[in-house]
Structures are given as structure tokens and as C-alpha cells.
XYZ file of C-alpha atoms in Angstrom:
303
model
C 26.179 -15.198 -24.068
C 23.254 -13.214 -22.584
C 24.047 -9.898 -20.979
C 23.554 -9.792 -17.202
C 22.092 -6.403 -16.404
C 21.449 -4.888 -12.949
C 17.737 -5.469 -13.506
C 18.261 -9.209 -13.981
C 20.450 -9.378 -10.859
C 17.789 -7.552 -8.842
C 15.085 -9.952 -10.020
C 17.157 -12.905 -8.798
C 16.685 -11.649 -5.236
C 13.029 -10.692 -5.597
C 10.172 -13.145 -5.608
C 8.078 -11.045 -7.967
C 8.337 -7.785 -9.840
C 6.063 -5.035 -8.559
C 4.104 -3.070 -11.180
C 4.922 0.573 -11.768
C 3.094 2.946 -9.425
C 1.348 4.805 -12.253
C -0.039 1.540 -13.688
C -2.079 1.079 -10.495
C -3.936 4.375 -11.000
C -7.390 4.173 -12.543
C -6.968 7.351 -14.607
C -7.684 7.278 -18.329
C -8.800 10.777 -19.269
C -10.439 14.036 -18.187
C -13.254 15.159 -20.457
C -16.516 17.077 -20.082
C -15.543 17.981 -16.488
C -15.370 14.281 -15.576
C -12.469 12.055 -14.563
C -12.731 8.802 -16.521
C -11.144 5.581 -15.313
C -9.719 2.740 -17.343
C -12.682 0.667 -16.160
C -15.035 3.306 -17.668
C -16.017 4.716 -14.292
C -17.031 8.383 -14.441
C -16.463 10.904 -11.633
C -17.488 14.486 -10.963
C -15.576 16.381 -8.260
C -17.046 19.287 -6.288
C -15.360 21.771 -3.985
C -17.526 22.314 -0.911
C -18.086 25.359 1.248
C -19.242 24.036 4.607
C -21.127 25.742 7.459
C -19.502 26.489 10.803
C -20.938 23.978 13.274
C -19.045 25.414 16.235
C -21.690 28.129 16.576
C -24.615 25.688 16.444
C -26.597 24.480 19.446
C -26.918 20.778 20.297
C -30.418 20.698 18.817
C -29.198 22.276 15.574
C -26.295 19.817 15.377
C -28.696 16.899 15.921
C -30.878 18.205 13.089
C -27.795 18.600 10.914
C -26.782 14.975 11.566
C -30.285 13.812 10.643
C -30.086 15.691 7.329
C -26.700 14.033 6.740
C -28.271 10.598 7.298
C -31.028 11.459 4.840
C -28.352 12.379 2.303
C -26.623 9.026 2.775
C -29.900 7.186 2.218
C -30.360 8.874 -1.173
C -27.105 7.526 -2.661
C -28.161 5.227 -5.549
C -26.928 1.665 -6.018
C -23.494 1.150 -7.606
C -22.426 4.679 -6.724
C -19.415 5.834 -4.705
C -19.419 9.158 -2.865
C -16.025 10.183 -1.509
C -15.402 13.119 0.814
C -11.845 14.303 1.293
C -10.390 17.173 3.269
C -7.015 18.766 2.597
C -5.194 20.209 5.617
C -2.461 22.671 4.724
C -0.367 24.942 6.946
C -1.087 28.650 6.831
C -3.079 30.723 4.409
C -0.834 33.232 2.645
C -3.680 34.300 0.377
C -5.846 35.348 3.323
C -2.987 37.345 4.877
C -2.362 39.104 1.569
C -6.048 39.990 1.251
C -5.942 41.411 4.780
C -2.883 43.461 3.813
C -4.605 44.816 0.696
C -7.623 46.065 2.680
C -5.480 48.471 4.755
C -4.261 51.689 3.205
C -1.916 54.080 4.990
C 0.549 56.749 3.966
C 2.074 57.038 7.411
C 5.486 55.432 7.997
C 4.590 54.318 11.510
C 1.359 52.819 10.185
C 3.323 50.832 7.605
C 5.588 49.494 10.358
C 2.572 48.454 12.425
C 0.945 46.705 9.457
C 4.204 44.933 8.594
C 4.541 43.762 12.214
C 0.963 42.457 12.188
C 1.568 40.658 8.900
C 4.709 39.030 10.272
C 2.865 37.999 13.458
C -0.027 36.458 11.497
C 2.450 34.498 9.369
C 3.872 32.809 12.479
C 0.487 31.727 13.844
C -0.679 28.145 13.536
C -3.305 28.681 10.847
C -4.841 25.764 9.004
C -6.091 26.080 5.475
C -8.747 23.437 4.879
C -10.361 22.568 1.576
C -13.318 20.213 1.309
C -14.116 18.118 -1.757
C -16.745 15.583 -2.778
C -16.332 13.092 -5.630
C -19.305 11.203 -7.102
C -18.390 8.086 -9.095
C -20.539 5.695 -11.094
C -19.337 2.354 -12.423
C -19.668 1.243 -16.023
C -22.638 -0.787 -17.250
C -21.703 -4.411 -18.003
C -23.215 -4.220 -21.506
C -21.059 -1.190 -22.318
C -17.918 -2.974 -21.130
C -18.768 -5.842 -23.445
C -19.083 -3.430 -26.367
C -15.585 -2.142 -25.679
C -14.007 -5.593 -25.790
C -10.788 -5.498 -27.831
C -11.836 -8.497 -29.927
C -15.129 -6.828 -30.766
C -13.302 -3.747 -32.046
C -10.794 -5.776 -34.026
C -13.185 -8.173 -35.746
C -16.679 -6.679 -35.768
C -16.417 -2.904 -35.595
C -13.226 -1.283 -36.758
C -14.754 2.198 -36.726
C -15.370 2.221 -32.959
C -15.588 5.976 -32.388
C -19.406 6.243 -32.729
C -19.879 3.423 -30.220
C -17.386 4.850 -27.719
C -18.952 8.317 -28.070
C -22.421 6.866 -27.420
C -21.165 5.082 -24.293
C -19.428 8.262 -23.103
C -22.536 10.418 -23.548
C -24.767 7.829 -21.871
C -22.461 7.561 -18.823
C -22.022 11.339 -18.624
C -25.810 11.853 -18.720
C -26.369 9.219 -16.019
C -23.691 10.777 -13.784
C -25.175 14.249 -14.322
C -28.602 13.070 -13.162
C -27.212 11.361 -10.042
C -24.972 14.335 -9.208
C -27.801 16.849 -9.519
C -29.931 14.763 -7.164
C -27.137 14.362 -4.572
C -25.992 17.998 -4.710
C -29.576 19.182 -4.238
C -29.746 17.009 -1.113
C -26.437 18.223 0.286
C -27.569 21.848 -0.037
C -30.078 21.133 2.750
C -27.004 20.779 4.994
C -25.982 24.344 4.234
C -23.164 23.084 1.997
C -22.466 24.944 -1.255
C -20.995 22.632 -3.952
C -19.114 23.942 -6.991
C -18.158 21.445 -9.699
C -14.548 21.451 -10.870
C -13.896 21.881 -14.584
C -11.294 19.995 -16.633
C -8.359 22.251 -15.732
C -9.262 22.321 -12.033
C -9.548 18.519 -12.006
C -6.138 18.133 -13.619
C -4.594 20.600 -11.158
C -6.128 18.793 -8.157
C -4.879 15.378 -9.336
C -1.441 16.741 -10.220
C -0.870 18.353 -6.816
C -2.217 15.312 -4.973
C 0.026 12.830 -6.810
C 3.090 15.113 -6.837
C 2.993 16.824 -3.407
C 6.442 18.466 -3.567
C 6.683 19.148 -7.297
C 3.174 20.630 -7.251
C 4.352 23.445 -4.954
C 7.104 24.455 -7.371
C 6.029 23.650 -10.921
C 2.673 23.901 -12.705
C 1.196 20.828 -14.413
C 2.234 20.073 -17.974
C -0.145 20.558 -20.884
C -2.639 17.691 -21.045
C -2.660 15.596 -24.238
C -6.051 13.872 -24.774
C -4.385 11.417 -27.157
C -2.506 9.745 -24.282
C -3.714 8.168 -21.061
C -3.949 10.565 -18.134
C -1.975 8.322 -15.785
C 1.029 8.366 -18.147
C 1.103 12.183 -18.022
C 0.378 13.048 -14.399
C 2.945 10.969 -12.465
C 6.436 12.492 -12.267
C 7.982 10.522 -9.399
C 8.909 6.941 -8.715
C 7.320 5.382 -5.648
C 9.482 3.638 -3.059
C 7.553 0.799 -1.427
C 9.213 -0.294 1.833
C 8.056 -2.755 4.494
C 6.195 -0.266 6.671
C 5.922 2.890 4.559
C 5.597 4.304 1.067
C 7.788 7.211 -0.048
C 6.605 9.512 -2.825
C 8.009 12.895 -3.851
C 9.443 13.828 -0.452
C 6.526 12.510 1.637
C 6.226 9.337 3.681
C 2.915 7.467 3.840
C 1.891 4.727 6.236
C -1.323 2.741 6.475
C -2.709 1.893 9.910
C -5.181 -0.928 10.508
C -7.551 -0.729 13.461
C -6.845 -3.521 15.921
C -10.359 -3.281 17.353
C -13.089 -1.752 15.219
C -15.317 0.711 17.119
C -18.907 -0.374 17.653
C -20.191 2.999 16.491
C -18.884 6.307 15.211
C -20.927 9.475 15.652
C -20.475 12.960 14.228
C -18.885 14.315 17.423
C -16.163 11.646 17.302
C -15.390 12.453 13.681
C -15.243 16.204 14.314
C -12.940 15.670 17.309
C -10.682 13.458 15.192
C -10.557 16.060 12.410
C -9.701 18.805 14.896
C -6.511 16.958 15.904
C -5.172 16.410 12.376
C -2.069 18.455 11.602
C -0.949 19.842 8.213
C -0.004 18.568 5.740
C -2.613 15.827 5.817
C -5.525 14.505 3.785
C -8.631 12.877 5.253
C -10.718 10.681 2.958
C -14.044 8.955 3.611
C -15.512 6.771 0.844
C -19.120 5.571 0.859
C -19.873 2.616 -1.414
C -23.549 2.023 -2.210
C -23.680 -1.513 -3.587
C -26.551 -3.402 -5.129
C -28.939 -3.597 -2.179
C -30.901 -6.601 -3.480
C -27.732 -8.621 -4.072
C -26.351 -7.661 -0.650
C -29.575 -8.707 1.108
C -29.620 -11.970 -0.842
C -26.016 -12.721 0.192
C -26.898 -11.840 3.788
C -29.817 -14.293 3.783
C -27.593 -17.018 2.332
C -24.927 -16.399 4.975
C -27.571 -16.452 7.714
C -28.990 -19.737 6.428
C -25.543 -21.354 6.312
C -24.775 -20.147 9.847
C -27.918 -21.861 11.130
């Protein structure tokens, strides 16, 4: 007689079994300062230091927006550029640096400094970090080379082929990234590329928001997939929210899409976000010729 386990009883009341949360993540490895997906997509991540636009005149802001448009027009086909901003409450590091700059041997002076430090800690201070990720998709011919049947039957020693594909993709991503980062510098933005350890730390803290504040990431093993090593919490998927590591997430769909969005609207929206929050904007540059061809076909059918 088969054993009736709690899992079997649960499946009787569910129409389908949901996949594990970590199996939905496109994270294979981190190597050569790049995050590599299971679909052979390659990504570089940069931390950005942005200029202060609050001190700019309207003419300077208009010029800044024009430079931003020029940057968007330089994104090559089949490339994804993602900007994301992390909003966190307070900045203990900045307060500590302020404390270290003041030296006093007077007892009253120490009391005054301690009072100032306590006052600064209670203020509503936002710590914002800006990042940019540049992702390229795999070439179809390379995906064909990595077919499991090809490895099993034709080429058992697959390491030279996989290394060639890796180096080719890394070189292509380097060229695109250098071109895009040179363009973004015209905006007064200073990009700094994250290395392997910084990438792992960023992913770990993002996917484990509560654990990341208490425990450092575990040692990374290149012999295993990244997604099997970086998730430490089960994900609860409810009807109107997702719960992960002490945080609730909810997706909101726009009922009416705005006709246009300008820079002032975006800046005003960002100013009203409260910690802890993450803002992400992804720009997908598809194959322009294919998109125009599909547009012409749709237009012809509509007529």
C-alpha cells in the first residue's frame, strides 16, 4: 500500500505544483566580473555616482535630459540596460565619519558631540545607491553548440568549446559596456564596475534582505550553480503578495498607462519613495529591423 505523505495530500487540493523560487532565477555563475545566466546571458554591473540636479537651472536640466536621450539611442540591438536604485534608511557610516573628524579632549565637548550624533541618528536620512546592469543575450549558434546531445554524442571534451564561447561573450560585453559607459560619463555620472565578490554580495543582500543584514554570504563554489548557493529562504506566494525573508512584495499594474513620462515626473516619483525600497527601470533594445518588419505587417493587417 503506497504511503500517503503530507505532500501528496497537499497536491490533491492544488491544481498544479509551483516550481521552487530559486529555480526561477537566471543565475548560473559569477566569473570574470560578470554574472552569467543559465541562458548564457552575460551581465556587467556598475555602481554609479550621480550629479546633483537640484542645483541645476532649467536649461542645464534640459541639456542633461537631451544627453540622456542620446545615451538611450546608443544602446545596441539585443542589449538590456537596467538601472536600479536602492533606498535605505539612515547612513550610519556617514555619521561615524563625521564623528571621526572631530577631536576634543574637553568633557563638555564630548557631551555636545554625543548629543549631535544622537540627533543625527534620529533624522530621516536616506541612503541611496545607484546601479546600472548591462546584459547581452547569447548568440543562437553558441546555444546550439551547448546542446546536451551535442556534448554527449559529438564532443565529450566540451571545455575548450565552452571556454571559447565564454571568452567571445565576455569580449562582446566588454566592447558594448565601454561604449555605453563612455556615453554615460557625458551625463556627469561616474561608473565603477563591480568585481566578483561585490557582485555576489549585491545579489546575496538583494535576495536575502533580512539575513543579509546579519550574516555575510557563504563562500562561493564555482563547481555548483550560483542560484543553488545564494537563496536561503523559501518564498511564500499568496494571492496578492509575495513574502520573502521578512519582507512583503506586491506588484501593481497601471490601470491607465500615461501618455508620456518626462524626467521631472520620474524625479518627483523617486523623491516620494520611502526606505526600504528598490526602484528598477529596464530598457530592452530589441532587433530594430525585426520590430519594424512586425510593425509593417501589423499595419497592413489593420488596413
